[in-house]
PDB file of C-alpha atoms (C1' of nucleotides) in Angstrom:
ATOM      1  CA  MET A   1      87.585-118.276 126.530  1.00 59.00           C
ATOM      2  CA  GLU A   2      87.321-117.304 122.889  1.00 86.00           C
ATOM      3  CA  ILE A   3      84.606-119.678 121.722  1.00 95.00           C
ATOM      4  CA  LEU A   4      81.494-120.415 123.733  1.00 97.00           C
ATOM      5  CA  ASP A   5      79.124-123.366 123.670  1.00 97.00           C
ATOM      6  CA  ILE A   6      75.478-122.423 123.414  1.00 98.00           C
ATOM      7  CA  GLY A   7      75.079-123.463 127.038  1.00 97.00           C
ATOM      8  CA  ASP A   8      77.818-121.051 128.128  1.00 97.00           C
ATOM      9  CA  VAL A   9      76.110-118.233 126.257  1.00 97.00           C
ATOM     10  CA  ALA A  10      72.827-119.136 127.905  1.00 97.00           C
ATOM     11  CA  GLU A  11      74.451-119.019 131.312  1.00 95.00           C
ATOM     12  CA  ARG A  12      76.194-115.705 130.724  1.00 94.00           C
ATOM     13  CA  THR A  13      73.155-113.949 129.287  1.00 94.00           C
ATOM     14  CA  GLY A  14      70.400-115.589 131.296  1.00 94.00           C
ATOM     15  CA  VAL A  15      68.624-116.473 128.049  1.00 96.00           C
ATOM     16  CA  ALA A  16      67.363-120.051 127.600  1.00 97.00           C
ATOM     17  CA  VAL A  17      69.166-122.389 125.206  1.00 97.00           C
ATOM     18  CA  SER A  18      65.911-122.931 123.312  1.00 98.00           C
ATOM     19  CA  THR A  19      65.596-119.181 122.851  1.00 98.00           C
ATOM     20  CA  LEU A  20      69.127-118.892 121.517  1.00 98.00           C
ATOM     21  CA  ARG A  21      68.373-121.699 119.081  1.00 98.00           C
ATOM     22  CA  TYR A  22      65.265-119.789 118.039  1.00 98.00           C
ATOM     23  CA  TYR A  23      67.224-116.550 117.551  1.00 97.00           C
ATOM     24  CA  ASP A  24      69.723-118.482 115.452  1.00 97.00           C
ATOM     25  CA  GLU A  25      66.941-119.995 113.353  1.00 96.00           C
ATOM     26  CA  ILE A  26      65.418-116.637 112.550  1.00 95.00           C
ATOM     27  CA  GLY A  27      68.811-115.138 111.838  1.00 93.00           C
ATOM     28  CA  LEU A  28      68.916-112.730 114.754  1.00 95.00           C
ATOM     29  CA  ILE A  29      72.245-114.108 115.936  1.00 95.00           C
ATOM     30  CA  ALA A  30      74.807-116.210 114.082  1.00 95.00           C
ATOM     31  CA  SER A  31      76.797-119.138 115.429  1.00 95.00           C
ATOM     32  CA  VAL A  32      80.424-119.265 114.383  1.00 95.00           C
ATOM     33  CA  GLY A  33      80.412-123.042 113.924  1.00 95.00           C
ATOM     34  CA  ARG A  34      79.688-126.372 115.536  1.00 95.00           C
ATOM     35  CA  ARG A  35      81.428-128.764 117.874  1.00 95.00           C
ATOM     36  CA  GLY A  36      79.782-131.981 116.825  1.00 94.00           C
ATOM     37  CA  LEU A  37      76.198-130.890 116.625  1.00 95.00           C
ATOM     38  CA  ARG A  38      76.652-128.246 119.267  1.00 96.00           C
ATOM     39  CA  ARG A  39      76.387-124.606 118.180  1.00 97.00           C
ATOM     40  CA  GLN A  40      79.313-122.396 119.118  1.00 97.00           C
ATOM     41  CA  PHE A  41      79.373-118.648 119.458  1.00 97.00           C
ATOM     42  CA  GLY A  42      82.000-115.959 119.612  1.00 95.00           C
ATOM     43  CA  PRO A  43      82.224-113.771 122.704  1.00 91.00           C
ATOM     44  CA  GLU A  44      80.459-110.908 120.864  1.00 88.00           C
ATOM     45  CA  ALA A  45      77.265-112.988 120.995  1.00 93.00           C
ATOM     46  CA  VAL A  46      76.991-112.072 124.675  1.00 92.00           C
ATOM     47  CA  TRP A  47      76.600-108.345 124.116  1.00 86.00           C
ATOM     48  CA  GLN A  48      74.555-108.858 120.949  1.00 89.00           C
ATOM     49  CA  ILE A  49      72.063-110.727 123.084  1.00 93.00           C
ATOM     50  CA  ALA A  50      72.215-108.005 125.729  1.00 91.00           C
ATOM     51  CA  LEU A  51      71.238-105.474 123.060  1.00 89.00           C
ATOM     52  CA  ILE A  52      68.415-107.737 121.892  1.00 92.00           C
ATOM     53  CA  ALA A  53      67.146-107.994 125.465  1.00 92.00           C
ATOM     54  CA  LEU A  54      67.307-104.218 125.770  1.00 88.00           C
ATOM     55  CA  GLY A  55      65.313-103.728 122.591  1.00 88.00           C
ATOM     56  CA  LYS A  56      62.738-106.291 123.649  1.00 90.00           C
ATOM     57  CA  LYS A  57      62.295-104.696 127.018  1.00 84.00           C
ATOM     58  CA  ALA A  58      61.736-101.436 125.192  1.00 81.00           C
ATOM     59  CA  GLY A  59      58.796-102.995 123.357  1.00 83.00           C
ATOM     60  CA  PHE A  60      60.429-103.590 119.977  1.00 89.00           C
ATOM     61  CA  SER A  61      59.646-106.768 118.065  1.00 92.00           C
ATOM     62  CA  LEU A  62      62.450-109.116 117.071  1.00 95.00           C
ATOM     63  CA  ASP A  63      61.911-107.966 113.501  1.00 94.00           C
ATOM     64  CA  GLU A  64      62.411-104.363 114.485  1.00 91.00           C
ATOM     65  CA  ILE A  65      65.502-105.262 116.464  1.00 92.00           C
ATOM     66  CA  ALA A  66      66.832-107.204 113.504  1.00 91.00           C
ATOM     67  CA  GLY A  67      66.352-103.994 111.550  1.00 87.00           C
ATOM     68  CA  MET A  68      68.657-102.134 113.935  1.00 85.00           C
ATOM     69  CA  PHE A  69      71.556-104.546 114.395  1.00 82.00           C
ATOM     70  CA  ARG A  70      72.461-107.453 112.170  1.00 76.00           C
ATOM     71  CA  ALA A  71      73.227-110.983 113.289  1.00 68.00           C
ATOM     72  CA  ASP A  72      76.963-110.584 112.841  1.00 70.00           C
ATOM     73  CA  GLY A  73      76.954-107.465 114.991  1.00 63.00           C
ATOM     74  CA  THR A  74      77.681-105.071 112.169  1.00 69.00           C
ATOM     75  CA  VAL A  75      75.285-102.434 111.003  1.00 71.00           C
ATOM     76  CA  ASP A  76      74.961-101.425 107.392  1.00 72.00           C
ATOM     77  CA  LEU A  77      71.849 -99.311 107.573  1.00 80.00           C
ATOM     78  CA  PRO A  78      71.985 -95.787 106.212  1.00 86.00           C
ATOM     79  CA  ARG A  79      72.396 -93.074 108.828  1.00 88.00           C
ATOM     80  CA  PRO A  80      68.989 -91.481 108.341  1.00 91.00           C
ATOM     81  CA  VAL A  81      67.318 -94.807 109.135  1.00 87.00           C
ATOM     82  CA  LEU A  82      69.352 -95.202 112.314  1.00 89.00           C
ATOM     83  CA  HIS A  83      68.577 -91.668 113.380  1.00 92.00           C
ATOM     84  CA  GLY A  84      64.934 -92.300 112.592  1.00 90.00           C
ATOM     85  CA  ARG A  85      64.991 -95.292 114.946  1.00 90.00           C
ATOM     86  CA  ALA A  86      66.656 -93.188 117.590  1.00 93.00           C
ATOM     87  CA  ASP A  87      63.990 -90.501 117.174  1.00 93.00           C
ATOM     88  CA  GLU A  88      61.320 -93.159 117.613  1.00 90.00           C
ATOM     89  CA  ILE A  89      62.942 -94.203 120.851  1.00 92.00           C
ATOM     90  CA  ASP A  90      63.047 -90.570 121.959  1.00 94.00           C
ATOM     91  CA  ARG A  91      59.309 -90.307 121.400  1.00 91.00           C
ATOM     92  CA  GLN A  92      58.859 -93.457 123.410  1.00 90.00           C
ATOM     93  CA  ILE A  93      60.943 -92.026 126.218  1.00 93.00           C
ATOM     94  CA  ARG A  94      58.676 -88.976 126.314  1.00 92.00           C
ATOM     95  CA  ASP A  95      55.617 -91.273 126.388  1.00 89.00           C
ATOM     96  CA  LEU A  96      57.091 -93.193 129.271  1.00 91.00           C
ATOM     97  CA  MET A  97      57.722 -89.978 131.144  1.00 93.00           C
ATOM     98  CA  VAL A  98      54.054 -89.070 130.772  1.00 90.00           C
ATOM     99  CA  LEU A  99      53.043 -92.475 132.087  1.00 90.00           C
ATOM    100  CA  ARG A 100      55.468 -92.227 134.985  1.00 92.00           C
ATOM    101  CA  ASP A 101      54.250 -88.753 135.873  1.00 91.00           C
ATOM    102  CA  ALA A 102      50.638 -89.935 135.719  1.00 87.00           C
ATOM    103  CA  LEU A 103      51.473 -92.760 138.103  1.00 87.00           C
ATOM    104  CA  ARG A 104      53.398 -90.551 140.514  1.00 91.00           C
ATOM    105  CA  HIS A 105      50.633 -88.008 140.407  1.00 88.00           C
ATOM    106  CA  VAL A 106      48.006 -90.590 141.219  1.00 84.00           C
ATOM    107  CA  ALA A 107      50.119 -91.717 144.140  1.00 86.00           C
ATOM    108  CA  GLU A 108      50.399 -88.234 145.603  1.00 86.00           C
ATOM    109  CA  CYS A 109      47.517 -86.041 144.500  1.00 81.00           C
ATOM    110  CA  PRO A 110      45.052 -85.349 147.307  1.00 72.00           C
ATOM    111  CA  ALA A 111      42.184 -84.371 144.964  1.00 72.00           C
ATOM    112  CA  PRO A 112      39.034 -86.456 145.590  1.00 70.00           C
ATOM    113  CA  SER A 113      38.960 -87.598 141.970  1.00 71.00           C
ATOM    114  CA  HIS A 114      41.935 -87.371 139.657  1.00 71.00           C
ATOM    115  CA  LEU A 115      39.650 -86.193 136.925  1.00 68.00           C
ATOM    116  CA  GLU A 116      39.156 -82.998 138.891  1.00 74.00           C
ATOM    117  CA  CYS A 117      42.831 -82.280 139.265  1.00 81.00           C
ATOM    118  CA  PRO A 118      44.164 -79.863 136.656  1.00 81.00           C
ATOM    119  CA  ARG A 119      47.615 -81.432 136.689  1.00 79.00           C
ATOM    120  CA  PHE A 120      46.174 -84.847 135.920  1.00 79.00           C
ATOM    121  CA  ARG A 121      43.943 -83.463 133.188  1.00 78.00           C
ATOM    122  CA  LYS A 122      46.976 -81.936 131.580  1.00 80.00           C
ATOM    123  CA  LEU A 123      48.753 -85.308 131.629  1.00 78.00           C
ATOM    124  CA  LEU A 124      45.726 -86.893 130.038  1.00 74.00           C
ATOM    125  CA  ARG A 125      45.687 -84.339 127.252  1.00 76.00           C
ATOM    126  CA  VAL A 126      49.251 -85.310 126.453  1.00 74.00           C
ATOM    127  CA  ALA A 127      48.330 -88.996 126.553  1.00 74.00           C
ATOM    128  CA  GLY A 128      45.445 -88.306 124.187  1.00 68.00           C
ATOM    129  CA  ARG A 129      47.657 -86.455 121.728  1.00 64.00           C
ATOM    130  CA  ARG A 130      50.159 -89.290 121.692  1.00 58.00           C
ATOM    131  CA  GLY A 131      47.472 -91.898 121.320  1.00 52.00           C
ATOM    132  CA  LYS A 132      46.058 -90.285 118.221  1.00 47.00           C
ATOM    133  CA  ALA A 133      49.425 -89.618 116.578  1.00 39.00           C
TER     134      ALA A 133
ATOM    135  CA  MET B   1      28.133 -85.534 123.980  1.00 58.00           C
ATOM    136  CA  GLU B   2      28.013 -87.219 127.348  1.00 86.00           C
ATOM    137  CA  ILE B   3      27.499 -90.831 126.346  1.00 94.00           C
ATOM    138  CA  LEU B   4      29.377 -92.461 123.486  1.00 97.00           C
ATOM    139  CA  ASP B   5      28.561 -95.498 121.395  1.00 97.00           C
ATOM    140  CA  ILE B   6      31.377 -97.985 121.111  1.00 97.00           C
ATOM    141  CA  GLY B   7      31.817 -96.859 117.519  1.00 97.00           C
ATOM    142  CA  ASP B   8      32.311 -93.249 118.598  1.00 97.00           C
ATOM    143  CA  VAL B   9      34.928 -94.331 121.114  1.00 97.00           C
ATOM    144  CA  ALA B  10      36.662 -96.357 118.421  1.00 97.00           C
ATOM    145  CA  GLU B  11      36.706 -93.336 116.135  1.00 95.00           C
ATOM    146  CA  ARG B  12      38.001 -90.953 118.794  1.00 94.00           C
ATOM    147  CA  THR B  13      40.741 -93.254 120.049  1.00 94.00           C
ATOM    148  CA  GLY B  14      41.729 -94.986 116.830  1.00 94.00           C
ATOM    149  CA  VAL B  15      41.240 -98.353 118.550  1.00 96.00           C
ATOM    150  CA  ALA B  16      39.194-101.030 116.724  1.00 97.00           C
ATOM    151  CA  VAL B  17      35.694-101.848 117.955  1.00 97.00           C
ATOM    152  CA  SER B  18      36.702-105.495 118.339  1.00 97.00           C
ATOM    153  CA  THR B  19      39.573-104.422 120.574  1.00 98.00           C
ATOM    154  CA  LEU B  20      37.297-102.302 122.751  1.00 98.00           C
ATOM    155  CA  ARG B  21      34.965-105.261 123.079  1.00 98.00           C
ATOM    156  CA  TYR B  22      37.958-107.363 124.077  1.00 98.00           C
ATOM    157  CA  TYR B  23      39.083-104.798 126.671  1.00 97.00           C
ATOM    158  CA  ASP B  24      35.561-104.768 128.050  1.00 97.00           C
ATOM    159  CA  GLU B  25      35.504-108.575 128.237  1.00 96.00           C
ATOM    160  CA  ILE B  26      38.725-108.742 130.203  1.00 95.00           C
ATOM    161  CA  GLY B  27      37.596-105.909 132.469  1.00 93.00           C
ATOM    162  CA  LEU B  28      40.167-103.363 131.365  1.00 95.00           C
ATOM    163  CA  ILE B  29      37.477-100.811 130.579  1.00 95.00           C
ATOM    164  CA  ALA B  30      33.858-100.696 131.702  1.00 95.00           C
ATOM    165  CA  SER B  31      30.831 -99.712 129.656  1.00 95.00           C
ATOM    166  CA  VAL B  32      28.288 -97.543 131.442  1.00 95.00           C
ATOM    167  CA  GLY B  33      25.321 -99.363 129.895  1.00 94.00           C
ATOM    168  CA  ARG B  34      23.693-100.477 126.659  1.00 95.00           C
ATOM    169  CA  ARG B  35      21.496 -98.951 124.030  1.00 94.00           C
ATOM    170  CA  GLY B  36      19.757-102.060 122.781  1.00 93.00           C
ATOM    171  CA  LEU B  37      22.704-104.403 122.532  1.00 94.00           C
ATOM    172  CA  ARG B  38      25.139-101.617 121.853  1.00 96.00           C
ATOM    173  CA  ARG B  39      27.748-100.878 124.514  1.00 97.00           C
ATOM    174  CA  GLN B  40      27.891 -97.283 125.671  1.00 97.00           C
ATOM    175  CA  PHE B  41      30.778 -95.504 127.325  1.00 97.00           C
ATOM    176  CA  GLY B  42      31.256 -92.320 129.281  1.00 94.00           C
ATOM    177  CA  PRO B  43      33.652 -89.691 127.948  1.00 91.00           C
ATOM    178  CA  GLU B  44      36.333 -90.782 130.439  1.00 88.00           C
ATOM    179  CA  ALA B  45      36.724 -93.972 128.398  1.00 92.00           C
ATOM    180  CA  VAL B  46      38.589 -91.939 125.798  1.00 92.00           C
ATOM    181  CA  TRP B  47      41.462 -90.973 128.069  1.00 87.00           C
ATOM    182  CA  GLN B  48      41.429 -94.344 129.819  1.00 89.00           C
ATOM    183  CA  ILE B  49      42.096 -95.912 126.454  1.00 93.00           C
ATOM    184  CA  ALA B  50      44.769 -93.331 125.716  1.00 91.00           C
ATOM    185  CA  LEU B  51      46.528 -94.373 128.930  1.00 89.00           C
ATOM    186  CA  ILE B  52      46.190 -98.024 127.970  1.00 92.00           C
ATOM    187  CA  ALA B  53      47.741 -97.290 124.577  1.00 91.00           C
ATOM    188  CA  LEU B  54      50.561 -95.437 126.307  1.00 88.00           C
ATOM    189  CA  GLY B  55      51.227 -98.358 128.622  1.00 88.00           C
ATOM    190  CA  LYS B  56      51.154-100.844 125.766  1.00 90.00           C
ATOM    191  CA  LYS B  57      53.554 -98.807 123.706  1.00 84.00           C
ATOM    192  CA  ALA B  58      55.817 -98.794 126.720  1.00 82.00           C
ATOM    193  CA  GLY B  59      55.907-102.586 126.641  1.00 83.00           C
ATOM    194  CA  PHE B  60      53.558-103.331 129.534  1.00 89.00           C
ATOM    195  CA  SER B  61      51.108-106.215 129.241  1.00 93.00           C
ATOM    196  CA  LEU B  62      47.400-105.563 129.587  1.00 95.00           C
ATOM    197  CA  ASP B  63      47.579-107.312 132.946  1.00 94.00           C
ATOM    198  CA  GLU B  64      50.248-104.960 134.143  1.00 91.00           C
ATOM    199  CA  ILE B  65      48.290-101.972 132.894  1.00 92.00           C
ATOM    200  CA  ALA B  66      45.213-103.277 134.667  1.00 91.00           C
ATOM    201  CA  GLY B  67      47.380-103.285 137.783  1.00 87.00           C
ATOM    202  CA  MET B  68      48.054 -99.577 137.408  1.00 85.00           C
ATOM    203  CA  PHE B  69      44.637 -98.153 136.564  1.00 82.00           C
ATOM    204  CA  ARG B  70      41.303 -99.824 137.119  1.00 76.00           C
ATOM    205  CA  ALA B  71      38.476-100.103 134.618  1.00 68.00           C
ATOM    206  CA  ASP B  72      36.434 -97.362 136.231  1.00 70.00           C
ATOM    207  CA  GLY B  73      39.352 -94.965 136.051  1.00 64.00           C
ATOM    208  CA  THR B  74      40.003 -94.877 139.769  1.00 70.00           C
ATOM    209  CA  VAL B  75      43.135 -96.183 141.393  1.00 72.00           C
ATOM    210  CA  ASP B  76      43.123 -97.838 144.764  1.00 73.00           C
ATOM    211  CA  LEU B  77      46.616 -99.200 144.857  1.00 80.00           C
ATOM    212  CA  PRO B  78      48.807 -98.296 147.819  1.00 86.00           C
ATOM    213  CA  ARG B  79      51.301 -95.519 147.172  1.00 88.00           C
ATOM    214  CA  PRO B  80      54.412 -97.686 147.454  1.00 91.00           C
ATOM    215  CA  VAL B  81      53.122 -99.932 144.666  1.00 87.00           C
ATOM    216  CA  LEU B  82      52.458 -96.957 142.413  1.00 89.00           C
ATOM    217  CA  HIS B  83      55.872 -95.515 143.120  1.00 92.00           C
ATOM    218  CA  GLY B  84      57.354 -98.934 142.463  1.00 90.00           C
ATOM    219  CA  ARG B  85      55.722 -98.944 139.032  1.00 90.00           C
ATOM    220  CA  ALA B  86      57.016 -95.466 138.387  1.00 93.00           C
ATOM    221  CA  ASP B  87      60.517 -96.565 139.361  1.00 93.00           C
ATOM    222  CA  GLU B  88      60.236 -99.468 136.961  1.00 90.00           C
ATOM    223  CA  ILE B  89      59.358 -97.041 134.208  1.00 93.00           C
ATOM    224  CA  ASP B  90      62.323 -94.884 135.150  1.00 94.00           C
ATOM    225  CA  ARG B  91      64.592 -97.880 134.753  1.00 91.00           C
ATOM    226  CA  GLN B  92      63.041 -98.547 131.393  1.00 90.00           C
ATOM    227  CA  ILE B  93      63.635 -94.933 130.358  1.00 93.00           C
ATOM    228  CA  ARG B  94      67.299 -95.335 131.217  1.00 92.00           C
ATOM    229  CA  ASP B  95      67.438 -98.564 129.173  1.00 89.00           C
ATOM    230  CA  LEU B  96      65.877 -96.796 126.230  1.00 91.00           C
ATOM    231  CA  MET B  97      68.423 -94.029 126.491  1.00 93.00           C
ATOM    232  CA  VAL B  98      71.201 -96.608 126.274  1.00 90.00           C
ATOM    233  CA  LEU B  99      69.601 -98.134 123.197  1.00 90.00           C
ATOM    234  CA  ARG B 100      69.109 -94.730 121.604  1.00 92.00           C
ATOM    235  CA  ASP B 101      72.701 -93.740 122.311  1.00 91.00           C
ATOM    236  CA  ALA B 102      73.936 -97.031 120.869  1.00 87.00           C
ATOM    237  CA  LEU B 103      71.957 -96.385 117.708  1.00 87.00           C
ATOM    238  CA  ARG B 104      73.099 -92.781 117.371  1.00 91.00           C
ATOM    239  CA  HIS B 105      76.645 -93.859 118.013  1.00 88.00           C
ATOM    240  CA  VAL B 106      76.512 -96.505 115.315  1.00 84.00           C
ATOM    241  CA  ALA B 107      75.168 -93.887 112.915  1.00 86.00           C
ATOM    242  CA  GLU B 108      78.019 -91.481 113.572  1.00 85.00           C
ATOM    243  CA  CYS B 109      81.099 -93.293 114.800  1.00 81.00           C
ATOM    244  CA  PRO B 110      83.843 -93.487 112.181  1.00 71.00           C
ATOM    245  CA  ALA B 111      85.670 -96.403 113.845  1.00 71.00           C
ATOM    246  CA  PRO B 112      86.148 -99.353 111.443  1.00 69.00           C
ATOM    247  CA  SER B 113      84.368-101.715 113.820  1.00 70.00           C
ATOM    248  CA  HIS B 114      82.131-100.545 116.612  1.00 70.00           C
ATOM    249  CA  LEU B 115      83.645-103.160 118.835  1.00 67.00           C
ATOM    250  CA  GLU B 116      86.877-101.186 118.705  1.00 73.00           C
ATOM    251  CA  CYS B 117      85.325 -97.911 119.754  1.00 80.00           C
ATOM    252  CA  PRO B 118      85.641 -97.213 123.478  1.00 80.00           C
ATOM    253  CA  ARG B 119      82.401 -95.243 123.568  1.00 77.00           C
ATOM    254  CA  PHE B 120      80.473 -98.176 122.092  1.00 78.00           C
ATOM    255  CA  ARG B 121      82.116-100.647 124.434  1.00 78.00           C
ATOM    256  CA  LYS B 122      80.998 -98.536 127.334  1.00 80.00           C
ATOM    257  CA  LEU B 123      77.416 -98.617 126.061  1.00 77.00           C
ATOM    258  CA  LEU B 124      77.646-102.378 125.752  1.00 74.00           C
ATOM    259  CA  ARG B 125      78.822-102.725 129.307  1.00 75.00           C
ATOM    260  CA  VAL B 126      75.727-100.863 130.422  1.00 73.00           C
ATOM    261  CA  ALA B 127      73.554-103.064 128.226  1.00 73.00           C
ATOM    262  CA  GLY B 128      75.186-106.137 129.733  1.00 67.00           C
ATOM    263  CA  ARG B 129      74.568-104.970 133.279  1.00 64.00           C
ATOM    264  CA  ARG B 130      70.906-104.299 132.530  1.00 57.00           C
ATOM    265  CA  GLY B 131      70.532-107.654 130.756  1.00 52.00           C
ATOM    266  CA  LYS B 132      71.748-109.604 133.757  1.00 47.00           C
ATOM    267  CA  ALA B 133      69.683-107.661 136.300  1.00 39.00           C
TER     268      ALA B 133
ATOM    269  C1'  DC C   1      84.631-149.048 125.063  1.00 53.89           C
ATOM    270  C1'  DT C   2      80.723-147.631 127.489  1.00 53.89           C
ATOM    271  C1'  DG C   3      77.674-144.606 129.334  1.00 53.89           C
ATOM    272  C1'  DC C   4      76.223-140.052 130.295  1.00 53.89           C
ATOM    273  C1'  DC C   5      74.364-135.828 129.278  1.00 53.89           C
ATOM    274  C1'  DA C   6      74.186-131.649 127.092  1.00 53.89           C
ATOM    275  C1'  DC C   7      73.251-130.898 123.074  1.00 53.89           C
ATOM    276  C1'  DT C   8      70.613-131.854 118.274  1.00 53.89           C
ATOM    277  C1'  DT C   9      66.171-131.782 114.972  1.00 53.89           C
ATOM    278  C1'  DC C  10      61.451-131.315 113.972  1.00 53.89           C
ATOM    279  C1'  DA C  11      56.781-131.010 115.094  1.00 53.89           C
ATOM    280  C1'  DA C  12      53.531-129.593 118.038  1.00 53.89           C
ATOM    281  C1'  DG C  13      51.940-126.902 121.949  1.00 53.89           C
ATOM    282  C1'  DT C  14      51.300-122.397 124.581  1.00 53.89           C
ATOM    283  C1'  DC C  15      50.236-117.633 125.728  1.00 53.89           C
ATOM    284  C1'  DA C  16      48.882-112.904 124.892  1.00 53.89           C
ATOM    285  C1'  DA C  17      46.348-109.941 122.277  1.00 53.89           C
ATOM    286  C1'  DC C  18      43.629-109.580 119.048  1.00 53.89           C
ATOM    287  C1'  DT C  19      40.852-110.432 114.462  1.00 53.89           C
ATOM    288  C1'  DT C  20      37.574-112.891 111.701  1.00 53.89           C
ATOM    289  C1'  DG C  21      33.359-115.320 110.573  1.00 53.89           C
ATOM    290  C1'  DA C  22      28.765-116.943 111.012  1.00 53.89           C
ATOM    291  C1'  DG C  23      24.522-115.997 112.344  1.00 53.89           C
ATOM    292  C1'  DG C  24      21.541-112.803 115.149  1.00 53.89           C
ATOM    293  C1'  DT C  25      19.461-108.120 116.992  1.00 53.89           C
ATOM    294  C1'  DC C  26      17.546-103.668 117.097  1.00 53.89           C
ATOM    295  C1'  DA C  27      16.933 -98.384 116.659  1.00 53.89           C
ATOM    296  C1'  DA C  28      16.384 -95.197 113.012  1.00 53.89           C
ATOM    297  C1'  DG C  29      15.251 -93.475 108.532  1.00 53.89           C
ATOM    298  C1'  DC C  30      12.262 -93.931 104.577  1.00 53.89           C
TER     299       DC C  30
ATOM    300  C1'  DG D   1       6.449-101.604 108.976  1.00 53.89           C
ATOM    301  C1'  DC D   2      10.388-102.792 106.592  1.00 53.89           C
ATOM    302  C1'  DT D   3      15.082-102.368 105.493  1.00 53.89           C
ATOM    303  C1'  DT D   4      19.660-101.127 106.710  1.00 53.89           C
ATOM    304  C1'  DG D   5      23.806-101.072 109.061  1.00 53.89           C
ATOM    305  C1'  DA D   6      26.245-100.858 113.036  1.00 53.89           C
ATOM    306  C1'  DC D   7      26.268-103.341 116.566  1.00 53.89           C
ATOM    307  C1'  DC D   8      25.828-108.152 119.193  1.00 53.89           C
ATOM    308  C1'  DT D   9      27.659-113.260 120.729  1.00 53.89           C
ATOM    309  C1'  DC D  10      30.479-117.094 120.491  1.00 53.89           C
ATOM    310  C1'  DA D  11      33.870-119.939 118.459  1.00 53.89           C
ATOM    311  C1'  DA D  12      37.695-120.304 115.897  1.00 53.89           C
ATOM    312  C1'  DG D  13      41.766-118.445 113.620  1.00 53.89           C
ATOM    313  C1'  DT D  14      46.192-115.578 113.608  1.00 53.89           C
ATOM    314  C1'  DT D  15      50.760-113.751 114.890  1.00 53.89           C
ATOM    315  C1'  DG D  16      54.881-113.371 117.576  1.00 53.89           C
ATOM    316  C1'  DA D  17      57.843-115.390 120.613  1.00 53.89           C
ATOM    317  C1'  DC D  18      58.885-118.980 122.542  1.00 53.89           C
ATOM    318  C1'  DT D  19      58.673-123.836 125.086  1.00 53.89           C
ATOM    319  C1'  DT D  20      58.043-128.725 125.194  1.00 53.89           C
ATOM    320  C1'  DG D  21      58.388-133.516 123.728  1.00 53.89           C
ATOM    321  C1'  DA D  22      60.152-137.391 121.361  1.00 53.89           C
ATOM    322  C1'  DA D  23      63.777-139.484 119.364  1.00 53.89           C
ATOM    323  C1'  DG D  24      68.613-139.150 118.091  1.00 53.89           C
ATOM    324  C1'  DT D  25      73.954-137.801 118.326  1.00 53.89           C
ATOM    325  C1'  DG D  26      78.481-137.237 119.816  1.00 53.89           C
ATOM    326  C1'  DG D  27      82.443-135.684 122.804  1.00 53.89           C
ATOM    327  C1'  DC D  28      84.484-136.890 127.033  1.00 53.89           C
ATOM    328  C1'  DA D  29      85.124-139.171 131.923  1.00 53.89           C
ATOM    329  C1'  DG D  30      85.904-143.421 133.772  1.00 53.89           C
TER     330       DG D  30
END
DNA sequence: CTGCCACTTCAAGTCAACTTGAGGTCAAGC
DNA sequence: GCTTGACCTCAAGTTGACTTGAAGTGGCAG
């Protein structure tokens, strides 16, 4: 089970064959060769694609993801850049926590209007700050 | 400073006038009236838009955001739905933490290939699990 | 050796989320 | 009262991320 047909990769990752072809085209992943016309991938393709899915779900564009991990799975970016990306993600995590708290608050707060609740107003101030920045 | 012209809202939120018009069209925000042809908004529009920006940055579609908060700023969704959304965001936070850790690891790990590092392999297993689910 | 079928290419289509352009309107300042 | 400029409408264009369709190819089971 060293080398995988594109269809095997699709099955293991849950990503459509056409999508894998697209990722290959744009250089986001790299096939290790062909069997006839058929693209073949190494087993590392499976986790590469898992990382891509993770990044996508996090709201990063394919370009941004390509800027984090290269097609062959190696990374040659300077450390400060990588840490900068990580910091960005940390900011996003904090944003998500604000959103989650806003949602949970709305679900539970008994105030007649959320605008009148001091806790909600505080959440909104945070949202405002993040929006502007 | 009760009522704001669309241009004022654009300036305060950093969102383009054309975008605000678009949000109005699709019912994501609601103008409180017109001055001539000009749309006018209440001050609550500013934080509504901040919440929208937050949701977008978090990778939610405008449709999904519309499902969390309504145009008039009120929420009439049942609690379980709201908590479900919040849970979704929690999952996403955990995903982001995996991605961040992967990035920080890659920046620091001295192993010749990340594939050989047990810590990285563990991160990948988590990524794989999330990808499939 | 034949047929099948999962793959191939390449072009075109789709969807979300906007932006742009052309031509029009109207409140405010001079 | 006329100009100006920020707004208006409506249609069309753009970008990212794919998907779909038509026409072709090639390894493998029978």
